[in-house]
Coordinates of C-alpha atoms and ligand atoms in Angstrom, one line a residue:
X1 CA 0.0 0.0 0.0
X2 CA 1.4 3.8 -1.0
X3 CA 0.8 5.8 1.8
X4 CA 1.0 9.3 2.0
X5 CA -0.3 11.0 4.8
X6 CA 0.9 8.2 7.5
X7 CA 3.7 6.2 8.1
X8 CA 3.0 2.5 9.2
X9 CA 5.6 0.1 11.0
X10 CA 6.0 -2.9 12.6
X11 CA 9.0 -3.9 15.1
X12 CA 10.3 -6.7 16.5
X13 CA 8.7 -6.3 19.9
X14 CA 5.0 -6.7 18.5
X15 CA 4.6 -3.9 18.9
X16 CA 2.9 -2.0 15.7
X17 CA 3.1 2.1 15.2
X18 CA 1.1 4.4 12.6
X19 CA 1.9 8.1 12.7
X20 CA -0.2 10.8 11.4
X21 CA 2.0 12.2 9.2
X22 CA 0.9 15.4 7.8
X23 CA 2.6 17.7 10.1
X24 CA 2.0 21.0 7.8
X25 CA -1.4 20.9 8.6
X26 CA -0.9 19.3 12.4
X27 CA -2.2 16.2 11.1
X28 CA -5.8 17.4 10.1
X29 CA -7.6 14.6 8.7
X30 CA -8.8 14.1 5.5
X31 CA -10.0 11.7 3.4
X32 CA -7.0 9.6 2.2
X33 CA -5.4 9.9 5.8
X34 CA -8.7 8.1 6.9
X35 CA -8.4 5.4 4.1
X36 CA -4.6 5.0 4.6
X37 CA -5.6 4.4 8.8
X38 CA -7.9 1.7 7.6
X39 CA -5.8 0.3 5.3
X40 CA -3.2 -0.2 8.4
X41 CA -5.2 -1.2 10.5
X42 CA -6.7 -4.1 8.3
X43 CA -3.2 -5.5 7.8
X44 CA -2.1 -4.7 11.6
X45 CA -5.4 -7.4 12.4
X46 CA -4.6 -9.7 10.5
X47 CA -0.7 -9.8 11.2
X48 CA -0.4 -12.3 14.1
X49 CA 2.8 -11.0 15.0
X50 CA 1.4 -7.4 15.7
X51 CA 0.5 -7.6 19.2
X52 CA 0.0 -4.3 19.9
X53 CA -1.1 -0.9 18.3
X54 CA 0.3 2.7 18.6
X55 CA -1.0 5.6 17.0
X56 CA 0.9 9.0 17.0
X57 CA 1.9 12.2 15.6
X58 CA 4.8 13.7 13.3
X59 CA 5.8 17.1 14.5
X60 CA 4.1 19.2 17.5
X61 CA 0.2 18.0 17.0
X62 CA -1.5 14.5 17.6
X63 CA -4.0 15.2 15.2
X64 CA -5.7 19.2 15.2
X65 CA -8.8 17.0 14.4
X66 CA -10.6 17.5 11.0
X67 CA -9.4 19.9 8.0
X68 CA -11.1 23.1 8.9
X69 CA -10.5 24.5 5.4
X70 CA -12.5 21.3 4.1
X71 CA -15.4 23.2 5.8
X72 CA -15.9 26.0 3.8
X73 CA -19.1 26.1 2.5
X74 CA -20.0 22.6 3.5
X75 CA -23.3 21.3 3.0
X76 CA -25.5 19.3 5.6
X77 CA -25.3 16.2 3.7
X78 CA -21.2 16.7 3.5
X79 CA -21.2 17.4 7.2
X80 CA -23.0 14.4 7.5
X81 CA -20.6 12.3 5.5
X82 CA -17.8 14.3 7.4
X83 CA -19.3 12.8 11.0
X84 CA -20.1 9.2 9.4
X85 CA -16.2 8.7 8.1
X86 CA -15.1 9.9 11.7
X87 CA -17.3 7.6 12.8
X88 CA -16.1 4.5 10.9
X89 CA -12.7 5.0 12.1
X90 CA -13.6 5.6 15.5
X91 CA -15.7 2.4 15.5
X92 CA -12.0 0.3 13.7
X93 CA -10.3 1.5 16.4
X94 CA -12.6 0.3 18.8
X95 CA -13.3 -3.1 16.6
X96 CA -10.1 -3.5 16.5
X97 CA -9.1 -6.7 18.2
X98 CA -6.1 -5.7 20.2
X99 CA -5.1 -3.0 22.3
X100 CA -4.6 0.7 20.6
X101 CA -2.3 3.2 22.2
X102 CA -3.0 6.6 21.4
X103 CA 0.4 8.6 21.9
X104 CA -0.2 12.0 22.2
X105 CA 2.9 14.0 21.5
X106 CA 0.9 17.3 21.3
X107 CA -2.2 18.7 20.3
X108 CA -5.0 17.0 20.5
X109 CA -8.3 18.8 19.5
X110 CA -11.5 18.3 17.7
X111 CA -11.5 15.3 16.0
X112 CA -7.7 14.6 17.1
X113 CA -8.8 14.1 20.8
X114 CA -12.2 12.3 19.3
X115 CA -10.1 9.8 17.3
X116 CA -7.7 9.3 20.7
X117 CA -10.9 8.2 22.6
X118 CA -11.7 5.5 20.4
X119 CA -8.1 4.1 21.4
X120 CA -7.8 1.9 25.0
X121 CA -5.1 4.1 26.3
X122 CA -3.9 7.3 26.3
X123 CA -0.6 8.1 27.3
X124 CA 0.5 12.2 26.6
X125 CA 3.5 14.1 26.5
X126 CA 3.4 16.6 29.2
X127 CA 3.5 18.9 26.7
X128 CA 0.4 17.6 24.8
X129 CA -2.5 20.1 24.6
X130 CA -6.2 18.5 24.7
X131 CA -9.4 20.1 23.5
X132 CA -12.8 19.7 21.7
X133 CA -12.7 22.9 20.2
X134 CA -15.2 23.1 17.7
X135 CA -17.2 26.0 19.7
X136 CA -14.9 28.1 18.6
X137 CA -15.4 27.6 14.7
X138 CA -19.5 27.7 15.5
X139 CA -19.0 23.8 15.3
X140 CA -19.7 20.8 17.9
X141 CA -17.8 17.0 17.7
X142 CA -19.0 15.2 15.5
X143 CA -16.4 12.4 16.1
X144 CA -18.4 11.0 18.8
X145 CA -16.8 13.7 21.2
X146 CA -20.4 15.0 23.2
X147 CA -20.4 11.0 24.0
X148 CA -17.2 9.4 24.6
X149 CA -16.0 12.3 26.3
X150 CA -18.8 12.0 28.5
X151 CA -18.5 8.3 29.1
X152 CA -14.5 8.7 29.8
X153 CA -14.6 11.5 32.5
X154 CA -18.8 12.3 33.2
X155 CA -21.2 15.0 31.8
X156 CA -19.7 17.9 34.4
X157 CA -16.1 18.1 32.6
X158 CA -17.4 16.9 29.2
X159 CA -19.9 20.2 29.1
X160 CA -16.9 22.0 30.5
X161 CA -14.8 21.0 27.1
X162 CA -17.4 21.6 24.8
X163 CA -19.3 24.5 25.7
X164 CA -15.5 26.6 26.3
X165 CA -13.5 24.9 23.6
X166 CA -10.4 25.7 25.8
X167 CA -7.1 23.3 25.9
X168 CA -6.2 21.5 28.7
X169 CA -2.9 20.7 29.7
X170 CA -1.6 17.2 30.2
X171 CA -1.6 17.4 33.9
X172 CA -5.0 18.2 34.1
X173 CA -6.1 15.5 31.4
X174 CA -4.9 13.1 33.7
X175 CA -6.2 14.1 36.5
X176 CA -9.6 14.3 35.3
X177 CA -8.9 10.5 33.8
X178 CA -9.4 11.7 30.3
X179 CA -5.4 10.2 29.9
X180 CA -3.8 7.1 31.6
X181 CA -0.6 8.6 32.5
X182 CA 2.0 11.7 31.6
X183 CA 5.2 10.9 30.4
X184 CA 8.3 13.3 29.2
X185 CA 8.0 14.7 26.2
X186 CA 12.2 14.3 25.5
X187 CA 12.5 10.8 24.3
X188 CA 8.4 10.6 24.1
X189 CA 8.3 7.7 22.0
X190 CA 10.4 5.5 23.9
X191 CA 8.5 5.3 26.9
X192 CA 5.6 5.0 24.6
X193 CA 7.1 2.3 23.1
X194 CA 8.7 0.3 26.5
X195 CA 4.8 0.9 27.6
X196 CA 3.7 -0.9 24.4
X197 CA 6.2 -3.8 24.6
X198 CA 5.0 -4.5 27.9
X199 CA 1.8 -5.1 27.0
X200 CA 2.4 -7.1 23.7
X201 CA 3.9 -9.7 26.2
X202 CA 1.0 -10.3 27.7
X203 CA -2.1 -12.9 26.6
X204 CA -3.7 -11.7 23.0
X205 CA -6.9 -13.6 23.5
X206 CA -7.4 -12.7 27.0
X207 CA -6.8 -9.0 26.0
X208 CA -9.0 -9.4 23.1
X209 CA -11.6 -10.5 25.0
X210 CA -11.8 -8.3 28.4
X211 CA -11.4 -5.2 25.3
X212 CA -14.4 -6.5 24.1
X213 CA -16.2 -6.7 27.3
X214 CA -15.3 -3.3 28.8
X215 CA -16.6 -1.5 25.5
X216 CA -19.4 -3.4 25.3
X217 CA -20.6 -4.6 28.5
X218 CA -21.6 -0.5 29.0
X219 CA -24.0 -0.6 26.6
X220 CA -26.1 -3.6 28.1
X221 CA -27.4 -3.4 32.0
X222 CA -25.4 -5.0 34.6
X223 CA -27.1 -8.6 34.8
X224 CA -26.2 -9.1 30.9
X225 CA -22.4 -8.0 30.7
X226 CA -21.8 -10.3 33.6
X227 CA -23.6 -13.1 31.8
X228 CA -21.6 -11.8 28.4
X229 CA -18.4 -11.9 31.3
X230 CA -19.2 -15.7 32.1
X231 CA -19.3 -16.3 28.5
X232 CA -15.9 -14.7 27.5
X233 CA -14.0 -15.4 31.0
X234 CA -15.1 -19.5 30.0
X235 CA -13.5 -18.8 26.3
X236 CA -10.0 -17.5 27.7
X237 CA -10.3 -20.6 30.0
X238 CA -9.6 -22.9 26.9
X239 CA -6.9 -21.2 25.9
X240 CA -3.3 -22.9 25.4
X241 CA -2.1 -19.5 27.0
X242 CA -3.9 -19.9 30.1
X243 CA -2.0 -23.3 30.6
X244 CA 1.1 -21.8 29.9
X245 CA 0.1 -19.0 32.9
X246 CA -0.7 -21.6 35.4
X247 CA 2.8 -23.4 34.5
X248 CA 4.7 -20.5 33.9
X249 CA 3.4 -19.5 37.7
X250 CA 4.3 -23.1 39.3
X251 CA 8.0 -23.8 37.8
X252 CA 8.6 -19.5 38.8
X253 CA 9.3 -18.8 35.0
X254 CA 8.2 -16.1 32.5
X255 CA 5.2 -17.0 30.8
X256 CA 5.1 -17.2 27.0
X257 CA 1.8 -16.4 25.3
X258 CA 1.4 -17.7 21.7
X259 CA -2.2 -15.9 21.2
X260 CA -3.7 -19.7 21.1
Ligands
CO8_1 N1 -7.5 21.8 9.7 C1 -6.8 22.3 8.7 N2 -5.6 22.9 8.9 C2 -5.2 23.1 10.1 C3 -5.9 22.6 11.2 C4 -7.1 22.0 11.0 N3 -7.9 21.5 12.0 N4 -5.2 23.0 12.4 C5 -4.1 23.6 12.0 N5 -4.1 23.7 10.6 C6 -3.0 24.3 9.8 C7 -3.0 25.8 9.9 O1 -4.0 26.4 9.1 C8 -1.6 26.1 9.5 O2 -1.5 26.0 8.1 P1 -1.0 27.3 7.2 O3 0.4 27.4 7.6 O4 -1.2 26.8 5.8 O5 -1.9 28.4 7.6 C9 -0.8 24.9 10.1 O6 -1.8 23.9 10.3 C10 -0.1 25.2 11.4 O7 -1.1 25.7 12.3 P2 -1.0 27.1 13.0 O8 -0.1 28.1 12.2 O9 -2.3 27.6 13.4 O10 -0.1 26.7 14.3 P3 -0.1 27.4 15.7 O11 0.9 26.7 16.5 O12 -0.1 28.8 15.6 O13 -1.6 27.0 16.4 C11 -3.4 25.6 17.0 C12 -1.9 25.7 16.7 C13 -3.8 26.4 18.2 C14 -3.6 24.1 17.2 C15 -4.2 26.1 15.8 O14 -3.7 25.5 14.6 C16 -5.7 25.7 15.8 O15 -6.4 26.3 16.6 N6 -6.1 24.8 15.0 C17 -7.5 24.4 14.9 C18 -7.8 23.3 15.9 C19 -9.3 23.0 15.9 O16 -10.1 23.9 16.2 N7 -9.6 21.8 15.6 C20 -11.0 21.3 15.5 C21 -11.4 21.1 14.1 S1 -13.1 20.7 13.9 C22 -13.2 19.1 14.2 O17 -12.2 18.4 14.3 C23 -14.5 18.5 14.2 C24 -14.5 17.0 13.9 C25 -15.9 16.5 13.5 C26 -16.4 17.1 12.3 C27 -17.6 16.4 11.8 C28 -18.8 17.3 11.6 C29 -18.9 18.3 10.5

């Protein structure tokens, strides 16, 4: 695949990264970066050895959300297909069938901090700026922000972003559990990436499956996502990689998970 507003690679550690790359325009999206994201992702599922997903930044912006300038003079029905292709990648990221890390070098805003929801994790620079900004064009989020925002950190802070469209600093992101942790921005990618490696050591189809049940187990009441729980916990049970836990534990070793 050609790409051209991303750069896509895998390493050795499992441990997959695609990076906004657009950096003269902060990484605004438009619709070949979209397409180009899919296209990565798609190969990035099906790759066994990719364990783990990171998506960041070139230059000083995550992503400054969607392309402003594609905006002038927009019709309601391109709006709509505007909101319905942030949708779609939102909804990969979450489909997606093992963990995405959204690195947030810097800003984050509009559709940039919309697109970092849809990821599991967020880990920011502390000098990453976060916002939902659109108020200030006339605009609201149409990226999912008025709802995931709200389900990640409750209707009091969420109204706070999107009525003010002011930035908040990293500090404050984490504090008000919109981010996981902060890290330094000098050498920004490598903790990222240490973070990553971690994680890509650990069971795929036991991550697969609690992913699954945390995003979806919100939108049924309590009595059915612990029924959906029994279900999924009773799948990781017949895993090879459970056994290799429970023998890893008994003979004091480092377990080995082969995502079987
Ligand atoms: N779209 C297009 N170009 C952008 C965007 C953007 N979102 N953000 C920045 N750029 C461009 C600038 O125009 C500039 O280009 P040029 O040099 O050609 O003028 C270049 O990137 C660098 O930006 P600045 O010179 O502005 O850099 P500064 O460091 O001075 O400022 C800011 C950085 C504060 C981040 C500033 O660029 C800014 O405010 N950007 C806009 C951020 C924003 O409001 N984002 C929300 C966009 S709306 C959105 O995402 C809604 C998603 C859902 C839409 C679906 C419903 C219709």
């Amino acid at each position: 695949m050609e790409l051209k507003y991303i750069t896509y690679e895998k390493g050795d550690d499992g441990v997959a990264v695609i990076t906004l790359n657009r950096p003269e325009a902060l990484n605004a999206f438009n619709k070949d970066m979209v397409t180009e994201i899919l296209e990565a992702l798609k190969d990035a599922e099906e790759d066994e050895k990719v364990r783990v997903l990171v998506l960041t930044g070139a230059g000083k912006a995550f992503s400054a959300g969607a392309d402003i300038k594609s905006m002038k003079g927009m019709t309601p029905l391109k709006a709509r297909e505007l909101s319905l292709m942030g949708n779609k990648l939102c909804r990969a990221l979450e489909d997606f069938g093992k963990p995405v890390i959204a690195a947030i070098n810097g800003y984050a805003l509009g559709g940039g901090l919309e697109v970092s929801m849809a990821c599991d994790l967020r880990i920011a620079s502390e000098k990453a700026r976060m916002g939902q900004t659109e108020i200030n064009i006339g605009l609201i989020p149409g990226w999912g922000g008025t709802q995931r925002l709200t389900r990640l950190i409750g209707k009091t802070r969420a109204k706070e972003l999107v009525f003010t469209g002011k930035m908040i600093d990293a500090k404050t992101a984490e504090q008000w559990g919109l981010v996981n942790m902060v890290v330094p921005a000098e050498g920004f990618m490598e903790h990222v990436r240490q973070f990553a490696a971690e994680l890509a050591k650990k069971a795929p189809v036991a991550l697969r499956i609690a992913k699954s049940l945390i995003d979806n187990g919100l939108n049924v009441n309590l009595e059915a996502a612990l029924a959906l729980e029994r279900e999924g916990f009773a799948v990781v049970a017949s895993t090879e990689d459970l056994q290799e836990g429970v023998a890893a534990f008994m003979e004091k070793r480092k377990p080995e998970f082969k995502g079987k």
